[in-house]
Tab-separated table of C-alpha atoms in Angstrom:
chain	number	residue	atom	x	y	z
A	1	UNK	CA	152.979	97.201	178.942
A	2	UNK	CA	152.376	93.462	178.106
A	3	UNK	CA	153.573	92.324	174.954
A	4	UNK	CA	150.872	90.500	173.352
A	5	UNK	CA	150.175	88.545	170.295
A	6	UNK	CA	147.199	87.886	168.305
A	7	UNK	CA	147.195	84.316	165.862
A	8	UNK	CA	144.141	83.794	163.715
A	9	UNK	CA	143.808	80.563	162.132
A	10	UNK	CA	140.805	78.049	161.350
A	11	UNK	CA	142.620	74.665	160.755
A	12	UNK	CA	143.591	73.480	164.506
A	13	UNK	CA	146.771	71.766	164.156
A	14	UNK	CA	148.154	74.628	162.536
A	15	UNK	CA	147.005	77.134	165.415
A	16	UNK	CA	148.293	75.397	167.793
A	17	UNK	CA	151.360	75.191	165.883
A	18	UNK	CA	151.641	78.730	165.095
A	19	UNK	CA	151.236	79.736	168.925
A	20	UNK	CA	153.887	77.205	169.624
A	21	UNK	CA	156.299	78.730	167.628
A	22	UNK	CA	155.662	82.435	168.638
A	23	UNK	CA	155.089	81.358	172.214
A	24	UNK	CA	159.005	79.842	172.454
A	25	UNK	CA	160.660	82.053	169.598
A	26	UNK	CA	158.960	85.881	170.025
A	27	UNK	CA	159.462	87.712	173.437
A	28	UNK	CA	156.309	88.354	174.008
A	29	UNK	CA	154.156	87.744	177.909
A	30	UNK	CA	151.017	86.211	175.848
A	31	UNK	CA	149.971	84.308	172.375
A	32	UNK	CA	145.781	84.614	172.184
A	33	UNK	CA	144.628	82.054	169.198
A	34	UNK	CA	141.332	82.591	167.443
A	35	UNK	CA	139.808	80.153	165.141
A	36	UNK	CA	138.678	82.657	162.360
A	37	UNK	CA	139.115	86.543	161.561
A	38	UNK	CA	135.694	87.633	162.643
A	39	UNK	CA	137.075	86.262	166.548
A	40	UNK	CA	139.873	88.218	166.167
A	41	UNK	CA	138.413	91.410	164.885
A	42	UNK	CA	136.507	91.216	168.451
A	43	UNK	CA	139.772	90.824	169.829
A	44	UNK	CA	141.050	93.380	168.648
A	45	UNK	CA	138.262	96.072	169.683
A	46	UNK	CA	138.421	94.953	172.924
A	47	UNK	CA	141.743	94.241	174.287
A	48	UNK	CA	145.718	95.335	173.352
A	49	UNK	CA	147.689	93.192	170.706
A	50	UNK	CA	151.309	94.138	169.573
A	51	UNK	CA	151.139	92.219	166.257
A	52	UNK	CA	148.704	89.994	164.190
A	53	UNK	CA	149.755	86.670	162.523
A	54	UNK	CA	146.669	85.794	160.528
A	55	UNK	CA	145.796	83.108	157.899
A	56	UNK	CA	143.833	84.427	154.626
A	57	UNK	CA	141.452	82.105	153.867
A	58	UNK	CA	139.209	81.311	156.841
A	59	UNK	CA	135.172	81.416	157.549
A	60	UNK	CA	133.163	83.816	158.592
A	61	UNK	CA	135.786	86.647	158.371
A	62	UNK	CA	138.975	86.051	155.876
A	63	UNK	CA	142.554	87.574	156.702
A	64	UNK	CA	142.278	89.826	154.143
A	65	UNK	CA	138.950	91.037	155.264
A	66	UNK	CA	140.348	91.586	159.016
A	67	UNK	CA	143.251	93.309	157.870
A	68	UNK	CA	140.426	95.740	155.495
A	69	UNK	CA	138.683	96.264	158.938
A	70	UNK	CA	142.495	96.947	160.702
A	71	UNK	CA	143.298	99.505	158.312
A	72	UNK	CA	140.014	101.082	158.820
A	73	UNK	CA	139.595	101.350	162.379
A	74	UNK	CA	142.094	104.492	164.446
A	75	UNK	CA	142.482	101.954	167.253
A	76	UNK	CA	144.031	98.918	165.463
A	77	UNK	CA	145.632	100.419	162.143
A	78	UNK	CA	148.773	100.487	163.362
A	79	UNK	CA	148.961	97.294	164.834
A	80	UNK	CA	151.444	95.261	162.323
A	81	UNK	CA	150.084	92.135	160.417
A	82	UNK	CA	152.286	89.088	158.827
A	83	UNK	CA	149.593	87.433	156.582
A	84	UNK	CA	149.787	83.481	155.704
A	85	UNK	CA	148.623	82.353	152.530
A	86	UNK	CA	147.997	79.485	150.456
A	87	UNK	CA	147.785	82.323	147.577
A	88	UNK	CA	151.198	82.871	145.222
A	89	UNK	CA	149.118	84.858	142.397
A	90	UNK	CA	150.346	88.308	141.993
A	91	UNK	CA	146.963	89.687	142.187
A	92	UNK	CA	146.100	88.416	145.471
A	93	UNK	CA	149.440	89.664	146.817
A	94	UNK	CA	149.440	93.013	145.413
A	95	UNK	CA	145.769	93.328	146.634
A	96	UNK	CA	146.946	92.509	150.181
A	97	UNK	CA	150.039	94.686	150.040
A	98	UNK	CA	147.643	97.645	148.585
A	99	UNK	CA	145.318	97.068	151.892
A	100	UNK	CA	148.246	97.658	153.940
A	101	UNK	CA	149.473	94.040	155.171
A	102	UNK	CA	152.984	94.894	156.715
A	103	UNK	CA	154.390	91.163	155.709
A	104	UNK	CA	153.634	87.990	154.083
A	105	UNK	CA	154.533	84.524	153.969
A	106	UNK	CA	152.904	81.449	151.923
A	107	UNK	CA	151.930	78.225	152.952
A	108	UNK	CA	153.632	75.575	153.543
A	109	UNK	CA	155.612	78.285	155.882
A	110	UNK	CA	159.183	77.341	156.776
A	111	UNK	CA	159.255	78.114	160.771
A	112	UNK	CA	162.406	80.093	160.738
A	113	UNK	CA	161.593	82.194	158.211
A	114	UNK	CA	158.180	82.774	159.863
A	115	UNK	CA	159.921	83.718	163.219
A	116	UNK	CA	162.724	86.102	161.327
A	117	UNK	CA	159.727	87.980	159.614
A	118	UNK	CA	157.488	87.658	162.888
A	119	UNK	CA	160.568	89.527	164.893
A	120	UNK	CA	161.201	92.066	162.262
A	121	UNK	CA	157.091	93.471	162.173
A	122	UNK	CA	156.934	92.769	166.747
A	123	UNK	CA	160.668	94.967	167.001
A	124	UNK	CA	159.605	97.435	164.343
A	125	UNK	CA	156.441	97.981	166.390
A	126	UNK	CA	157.745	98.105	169.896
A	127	UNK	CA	160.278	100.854	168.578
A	128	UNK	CA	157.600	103.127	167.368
A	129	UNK	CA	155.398	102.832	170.241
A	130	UNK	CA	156.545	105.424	172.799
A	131	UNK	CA	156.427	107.540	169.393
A	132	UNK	CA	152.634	106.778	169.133
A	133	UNK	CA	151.840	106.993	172.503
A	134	UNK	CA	153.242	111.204	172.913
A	135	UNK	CA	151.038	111.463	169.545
A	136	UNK	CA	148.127	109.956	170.852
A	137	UNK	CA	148.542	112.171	174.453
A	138	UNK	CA	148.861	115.137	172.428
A	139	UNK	CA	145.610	114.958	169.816
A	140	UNK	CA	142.984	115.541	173.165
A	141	UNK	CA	140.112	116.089	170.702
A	142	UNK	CA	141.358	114.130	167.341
A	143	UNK	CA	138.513	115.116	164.467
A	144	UNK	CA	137.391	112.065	162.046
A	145	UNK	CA	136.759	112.372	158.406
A	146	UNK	CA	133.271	111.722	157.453
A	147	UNK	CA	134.577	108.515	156.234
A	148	UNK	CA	136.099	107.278	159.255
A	149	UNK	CA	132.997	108.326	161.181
A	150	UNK	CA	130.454	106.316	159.343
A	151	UNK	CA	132.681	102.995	159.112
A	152	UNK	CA	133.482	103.228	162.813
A	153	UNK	CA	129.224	103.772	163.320
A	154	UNK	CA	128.593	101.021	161.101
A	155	UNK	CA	131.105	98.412	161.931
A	156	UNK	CA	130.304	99.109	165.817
A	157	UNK	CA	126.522	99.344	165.246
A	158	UNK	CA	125.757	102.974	166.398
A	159	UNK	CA	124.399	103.197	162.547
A	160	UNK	CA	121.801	100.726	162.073
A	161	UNK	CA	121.828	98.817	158.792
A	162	UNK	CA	118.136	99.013	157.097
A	163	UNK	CA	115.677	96.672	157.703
A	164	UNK	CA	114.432	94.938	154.520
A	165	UNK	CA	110.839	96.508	153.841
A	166	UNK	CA	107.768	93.386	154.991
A	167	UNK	CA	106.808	92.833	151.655
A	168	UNK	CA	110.129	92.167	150.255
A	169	UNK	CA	111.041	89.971	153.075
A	170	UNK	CA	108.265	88.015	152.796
A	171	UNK	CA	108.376	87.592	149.148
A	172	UNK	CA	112.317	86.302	149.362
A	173	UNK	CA	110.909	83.886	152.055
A	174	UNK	CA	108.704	82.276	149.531
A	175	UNK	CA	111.145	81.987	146.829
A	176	UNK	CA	113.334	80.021	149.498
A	177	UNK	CA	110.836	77.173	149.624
A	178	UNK	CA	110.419	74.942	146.347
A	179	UNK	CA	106.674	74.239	146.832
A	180	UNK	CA	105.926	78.115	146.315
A	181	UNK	CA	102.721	78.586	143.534
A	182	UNK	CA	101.613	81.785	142.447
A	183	UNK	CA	98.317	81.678	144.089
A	184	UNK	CA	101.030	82.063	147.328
A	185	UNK	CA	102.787	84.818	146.009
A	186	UNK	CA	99.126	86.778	145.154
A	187	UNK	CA	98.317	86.431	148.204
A	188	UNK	CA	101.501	88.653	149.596
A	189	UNK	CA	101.893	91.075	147.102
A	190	UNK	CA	98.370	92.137	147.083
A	191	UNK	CA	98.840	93.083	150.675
A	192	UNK	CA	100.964	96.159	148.582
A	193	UNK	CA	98.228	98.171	146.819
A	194	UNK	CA	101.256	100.406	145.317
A	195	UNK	CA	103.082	97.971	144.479
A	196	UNK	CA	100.730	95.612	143.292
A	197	UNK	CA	99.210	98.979	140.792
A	198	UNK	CA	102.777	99.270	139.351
A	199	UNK	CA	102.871	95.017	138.809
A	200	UNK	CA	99.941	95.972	136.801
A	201	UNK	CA	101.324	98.629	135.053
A	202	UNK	CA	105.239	97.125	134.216
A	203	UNK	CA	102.500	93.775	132.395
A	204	UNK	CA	101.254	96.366	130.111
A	205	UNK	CA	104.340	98.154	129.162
A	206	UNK	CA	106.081	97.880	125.858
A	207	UNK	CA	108.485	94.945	126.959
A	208	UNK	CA	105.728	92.623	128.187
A	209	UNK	CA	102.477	93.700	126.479
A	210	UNK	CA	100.614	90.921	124.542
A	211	UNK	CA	97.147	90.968	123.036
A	212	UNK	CA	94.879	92.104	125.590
A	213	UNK	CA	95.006	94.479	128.772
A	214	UNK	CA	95.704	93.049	131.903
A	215	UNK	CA	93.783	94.467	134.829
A	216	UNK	CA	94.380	91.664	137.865
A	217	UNK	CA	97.710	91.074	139.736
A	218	UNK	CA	97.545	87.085	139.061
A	219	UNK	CA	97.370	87.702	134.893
A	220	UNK	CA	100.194	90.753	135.828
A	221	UNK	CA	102.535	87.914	137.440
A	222	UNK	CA	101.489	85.251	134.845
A	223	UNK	CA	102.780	87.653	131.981
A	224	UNK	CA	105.871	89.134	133.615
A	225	UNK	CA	107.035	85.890	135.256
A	226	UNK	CA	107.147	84.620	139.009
A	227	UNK	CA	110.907	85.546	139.162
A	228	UNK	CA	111.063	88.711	137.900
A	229	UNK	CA	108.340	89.790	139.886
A	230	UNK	CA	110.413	88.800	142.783
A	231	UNK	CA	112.956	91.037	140.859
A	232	UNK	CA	110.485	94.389	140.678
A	233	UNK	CA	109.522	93.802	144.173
A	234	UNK	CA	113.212	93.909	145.237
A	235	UNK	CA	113.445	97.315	142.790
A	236	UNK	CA	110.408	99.090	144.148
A	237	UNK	CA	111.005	98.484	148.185
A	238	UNK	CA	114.825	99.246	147.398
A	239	UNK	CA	113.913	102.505	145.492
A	240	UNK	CA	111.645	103.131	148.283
A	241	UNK	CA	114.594	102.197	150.984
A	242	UNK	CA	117.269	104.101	149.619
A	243	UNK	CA	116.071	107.733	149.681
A	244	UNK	CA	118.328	110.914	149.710
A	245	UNK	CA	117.213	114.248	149.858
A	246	UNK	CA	120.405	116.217	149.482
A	247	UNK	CA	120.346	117.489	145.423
A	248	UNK	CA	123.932	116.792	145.071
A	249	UNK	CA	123.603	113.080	145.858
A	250	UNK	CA	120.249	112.580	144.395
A	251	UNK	CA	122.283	112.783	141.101
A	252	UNK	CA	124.803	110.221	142.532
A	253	UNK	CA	122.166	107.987	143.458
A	254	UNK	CA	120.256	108.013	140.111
A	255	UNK	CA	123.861	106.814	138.791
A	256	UNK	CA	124.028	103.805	141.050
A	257	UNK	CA	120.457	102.796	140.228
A	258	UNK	CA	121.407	102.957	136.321
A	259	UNK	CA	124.331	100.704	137.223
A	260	UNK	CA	122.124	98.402	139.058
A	261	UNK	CA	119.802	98.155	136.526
A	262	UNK	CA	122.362	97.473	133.876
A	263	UNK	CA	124.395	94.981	135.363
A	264	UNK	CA	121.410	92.977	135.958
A	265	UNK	CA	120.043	93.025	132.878
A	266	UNK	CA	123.690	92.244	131.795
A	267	UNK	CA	123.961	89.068	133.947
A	268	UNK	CA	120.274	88.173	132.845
A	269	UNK	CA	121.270	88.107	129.150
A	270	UNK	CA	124.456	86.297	129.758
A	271	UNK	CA	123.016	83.429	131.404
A	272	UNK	CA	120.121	82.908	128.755
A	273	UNK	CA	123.192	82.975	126.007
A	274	UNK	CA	125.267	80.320	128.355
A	275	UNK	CA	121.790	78.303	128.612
A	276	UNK	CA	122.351	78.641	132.264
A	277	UNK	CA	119.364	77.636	134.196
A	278	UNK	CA	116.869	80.015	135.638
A	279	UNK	CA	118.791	83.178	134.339
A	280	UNK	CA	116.165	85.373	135.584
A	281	UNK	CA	117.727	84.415	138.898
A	282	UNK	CA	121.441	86.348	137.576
A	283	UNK	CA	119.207	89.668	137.309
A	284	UNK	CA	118.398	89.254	141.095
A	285	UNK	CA	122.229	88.950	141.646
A	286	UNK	CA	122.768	91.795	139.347
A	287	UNK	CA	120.215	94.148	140.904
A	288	UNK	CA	121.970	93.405	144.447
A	289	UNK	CA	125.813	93.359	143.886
A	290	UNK	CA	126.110	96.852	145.084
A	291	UNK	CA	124.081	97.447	147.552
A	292	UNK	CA	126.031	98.385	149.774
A	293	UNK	CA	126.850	101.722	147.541
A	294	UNK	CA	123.226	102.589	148.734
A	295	UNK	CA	124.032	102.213	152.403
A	296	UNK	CA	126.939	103.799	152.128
A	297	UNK	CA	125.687	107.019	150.178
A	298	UNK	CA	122.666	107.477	152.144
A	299	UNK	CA	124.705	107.678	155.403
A	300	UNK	CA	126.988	110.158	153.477
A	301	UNK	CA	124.223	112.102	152.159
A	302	UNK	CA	122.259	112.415	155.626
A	303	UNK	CA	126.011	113.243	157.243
A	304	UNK	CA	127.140	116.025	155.096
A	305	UNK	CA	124.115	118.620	156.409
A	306	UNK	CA	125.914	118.305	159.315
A	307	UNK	CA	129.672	118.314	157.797
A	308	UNK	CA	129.973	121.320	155.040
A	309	UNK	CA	133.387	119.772	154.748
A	310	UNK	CA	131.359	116.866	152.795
A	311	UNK	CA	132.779	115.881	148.876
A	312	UNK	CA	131.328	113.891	146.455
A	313	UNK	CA	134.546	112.889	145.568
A	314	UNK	CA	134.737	111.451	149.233
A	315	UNK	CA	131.504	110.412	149.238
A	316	UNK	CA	133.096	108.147	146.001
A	317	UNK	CA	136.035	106.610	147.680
A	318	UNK	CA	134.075	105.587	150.730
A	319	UNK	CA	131.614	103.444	148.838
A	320	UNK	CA	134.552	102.214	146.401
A	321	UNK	CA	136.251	101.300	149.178
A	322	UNK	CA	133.972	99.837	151.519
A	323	UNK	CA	131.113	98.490	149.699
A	324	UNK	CA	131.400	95.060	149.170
A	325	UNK	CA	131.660	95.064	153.080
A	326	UNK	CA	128.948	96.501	154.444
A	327	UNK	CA	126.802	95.108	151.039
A	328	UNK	CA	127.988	91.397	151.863
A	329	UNK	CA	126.818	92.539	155.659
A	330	UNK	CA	123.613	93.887	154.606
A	331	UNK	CA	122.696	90.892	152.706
A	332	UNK	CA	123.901	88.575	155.601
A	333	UNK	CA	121.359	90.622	157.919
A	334	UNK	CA	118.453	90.222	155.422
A	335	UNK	CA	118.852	86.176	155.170
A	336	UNK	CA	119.722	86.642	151.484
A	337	UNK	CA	121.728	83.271	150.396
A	338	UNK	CA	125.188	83.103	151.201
A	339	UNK	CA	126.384	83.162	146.992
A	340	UNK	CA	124.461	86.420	147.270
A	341	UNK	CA	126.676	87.640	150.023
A	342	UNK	CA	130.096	86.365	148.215
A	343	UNK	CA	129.277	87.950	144.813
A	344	UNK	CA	127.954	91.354	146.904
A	345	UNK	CA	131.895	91.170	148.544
A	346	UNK	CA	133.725	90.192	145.689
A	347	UNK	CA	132.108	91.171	142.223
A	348	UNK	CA	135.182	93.571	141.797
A	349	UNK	CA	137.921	91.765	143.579
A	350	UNK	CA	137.389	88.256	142.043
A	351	UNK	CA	141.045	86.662	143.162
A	352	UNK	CA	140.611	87.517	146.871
A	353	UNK	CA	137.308	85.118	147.059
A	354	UNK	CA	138.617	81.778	148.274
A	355	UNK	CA	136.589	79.789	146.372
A	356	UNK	CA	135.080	81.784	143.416
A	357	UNK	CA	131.839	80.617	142.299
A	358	UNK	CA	130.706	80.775	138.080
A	359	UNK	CA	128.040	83.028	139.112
A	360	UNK	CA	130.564	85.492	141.134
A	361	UNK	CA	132.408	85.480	137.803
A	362	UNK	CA	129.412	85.985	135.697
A	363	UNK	CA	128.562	89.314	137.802
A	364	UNK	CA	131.897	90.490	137.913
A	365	UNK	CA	131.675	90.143	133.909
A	366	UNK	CA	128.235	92.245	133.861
A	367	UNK	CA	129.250	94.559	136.186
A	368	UNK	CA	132.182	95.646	134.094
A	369	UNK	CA	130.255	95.563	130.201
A	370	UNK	CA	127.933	98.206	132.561
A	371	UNK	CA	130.707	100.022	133.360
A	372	UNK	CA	131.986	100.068	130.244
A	373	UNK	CA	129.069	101.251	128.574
A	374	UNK	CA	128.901	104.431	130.373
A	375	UNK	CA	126.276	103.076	133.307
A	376	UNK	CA	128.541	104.072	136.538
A	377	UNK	CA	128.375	105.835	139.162
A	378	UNK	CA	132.358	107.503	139.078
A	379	UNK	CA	134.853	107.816	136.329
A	380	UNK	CA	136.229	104.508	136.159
A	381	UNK	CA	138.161	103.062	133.274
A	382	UNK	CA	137.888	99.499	132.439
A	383	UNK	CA	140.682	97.509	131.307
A	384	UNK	CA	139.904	95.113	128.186
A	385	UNK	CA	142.256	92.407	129.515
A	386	UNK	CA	139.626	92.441	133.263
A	387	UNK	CA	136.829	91.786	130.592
A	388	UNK	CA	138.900	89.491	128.655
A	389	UNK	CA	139.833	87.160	131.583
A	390	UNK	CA	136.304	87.107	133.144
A	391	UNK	CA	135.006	86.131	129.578
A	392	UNK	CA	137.906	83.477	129.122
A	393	UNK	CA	136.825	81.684	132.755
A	394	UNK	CA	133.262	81.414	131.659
A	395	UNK	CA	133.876	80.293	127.943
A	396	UNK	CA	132.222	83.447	126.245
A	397	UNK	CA	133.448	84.748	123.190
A	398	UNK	CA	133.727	88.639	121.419
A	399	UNK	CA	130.156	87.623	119.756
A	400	UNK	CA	128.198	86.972	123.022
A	401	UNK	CA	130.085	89.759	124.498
A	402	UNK	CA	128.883	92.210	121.386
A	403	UNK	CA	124.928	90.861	122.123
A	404	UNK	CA	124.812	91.083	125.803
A	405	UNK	CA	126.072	94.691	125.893
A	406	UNK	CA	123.532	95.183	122.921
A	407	UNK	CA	120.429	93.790	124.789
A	408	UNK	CA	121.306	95.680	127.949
A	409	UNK	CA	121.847	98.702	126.443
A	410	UNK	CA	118.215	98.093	124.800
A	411	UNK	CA	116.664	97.485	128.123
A	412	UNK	CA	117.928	100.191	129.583
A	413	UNK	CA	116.746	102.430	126.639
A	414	UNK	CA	113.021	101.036	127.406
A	415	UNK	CA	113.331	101.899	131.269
A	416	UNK	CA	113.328	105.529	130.080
């Protein structure tokens, strides 16, 4: 079998470099250069590679994200990967080794060290091959967990993602443009009798109320704000969305939602105390960071009537695992705004973003006082110093830390 060689790299000079060097130093019959990670994945799925040599910070798909998707997928997880990286922080390295990156090496790369690593991972390989092959001859009908199952249906698109509901879309399409009024956004929400009722309704609760009783949807939207209606519309076609009628994830489900909830109200009260502007805005980023937890347990939920096998303890490390992919993908589907997408991927793996935004920091911050507080879906512990460091990179102190958590836990008190 042909010995071939997959190089994934976005800056030119240095792919053409790299495929130089493995081309005239590796014995190997072919060198295949891709320009970013999301190239190579497709690679990957559809022809033979003996090794990957793959930058981390590239567009569209990073290295670290390929090798995620690698590790994930029966047909390429074995395939070896030397990672290049601009990166020296501990984090980032221990994050890659943890995903299962066989070698690394960091920019500026010397070229001899480069080929001695490159030869160790391509020999290593070639060794354990026939090994693989009599294993892979022998398993005639190999079983998947229920987690393999729904990543591979995802990531190959034999699972549809969900289509965002009309109303929803068309309300996010009118907060894209700056010229929006309300009159406009009337207009589309009235097309929603529910929701439009439950508008109504949230402008006379106990957190908006004001003198007199408001019966129309333009007074409704005038009281609770343009933006946060835009927030409850997102709520009410999500909660309508996201449905699962199995009783043991119901309870699951109500967890994530409380999370949700929290961290944006969270992220809302930290921007108003940083004087950030628009900080109903950080609630919207709040209510979306883990969305794809909802995919994810909905697939689970529908799969284990047919899989009595089915844990919610599995259920747990599948969307821990894998939900900052498929969210980020979701949101990419739906048009949402790339910083939507980033924070979505990387809310609770802040060092492998290559450029971290504030805002990414600000949710990661929220979504770990919500934790903390007891709104969370699993048993996670939260480390001080994570709160500590998030806090330190966007200048907020114990005291602001002591009132946000107080104010969200308020909120959430009124939402019953």
């Amino acid at each position: 079998m042909a010995i071939r060689i997959l190089v994934a790299e976005d800056e030119e000079n240095i792919r053409l470099a790299l495929k130089t060097i493995v081309s005239k130093n590796l014995p190997c019959d072919e060198v295949v250069a891709c320009e970013h990670g999301q190239v190579a994945w497709e690679k990957l799925q559809a022809e033979p590679f003996a090794m990957v040599i793959s930058d981390w910070n590239m567009p569209h798909m990073t290295g670290f994200e390929l090798l995620e998707a690698m590790r994930s997928n029966d047909k390429t997880k074995h395939i070896p990967m030397l990672l290049l990286t601009a990166r020296s922080d501990k984090t980032s390295v221990i994050n890659a080794l943890q995903a299962g990156v066989n070698d690394y090496i960091t920019k500026p790369f010397d070229k001899d060290s480069l080929v001695q690593k490159a030869k160790k991972l391509l020999a290593k390989s070639q060794a354990e091959l026939p090994t693989k092959q009599a294993t892979k001859a022998a398993e005639t009908t190999p079983t998947l967990s229920i987690t393999e199952e729904i990543v591979n249906r995802i990531r190959s698109g034999q699972a549809s993602l969900p289509v965002l509901p009309e109303l929803a879309h068309k309300v996010e399409e009118l907060f894209q443009r700056v010229d929006m009024d309300l009159d406009e956004l009337v207009k589309v929400v009235q097309t929603d009798p529910g929701i439009t009722s439950k508008l109504i309704s949230i402008s006379n609760s106990p957190q908006y109320r004001g003198l007199s009783e408001i019966k129309s949807l333009d007074k409704a939207i005038a009281r609770i704000g343009m933006k946060m209606t835009e927030n409850y519309v997102l709520i009410l076609s999500k909660r309508g969305l996201f449905k699962v009628d199995v009783p043991q994830f119901e309870v699951l489900l109500n967890k994530v939602w409380q999370h949700l909830l929290a961290t944006a109200a969270c992220a809302q009260a930290l921007a108003q105390k940083l004087a950030l502007p628009d900080p109903d805005s950080y609630y919207t980023l709040g209510l979306m960071h883990d969305i794809g937890k909802l995919i994810l347990l909905q697939f689970f939920a529908e799969m284990s009537k047919k899989r009595p096998d089915a844990t919610e303890q599995e259920c747990l490390e599948l969307m821990e695992k894998f939900h900052g992919e498929f969210g980020a993908a979701l949101l990419a589907s739906w048009k949402f705004p790339v910083e939507h997408q980033q924070i979505a991927r990387f809310h609770d793996a802040v060092s492998s973003a290559s450029q971290p935004s504030n805002s990414l920091y600000l949710i990661a911050l929220a979504n770990l006082l919500a934790i903390k507080a007891g709104y969370q879906d699993s048993e996670q512990v939260v480390n001080d110093e994570d709160i500590s460091n998030m806090a330190q990179h966007l200048r907020v102190g114990a005291s602001v830390i002591e009132a946000v958590t107080k104010q969200m836990s308020e909120y959430m008190a009124a939402q019953g």
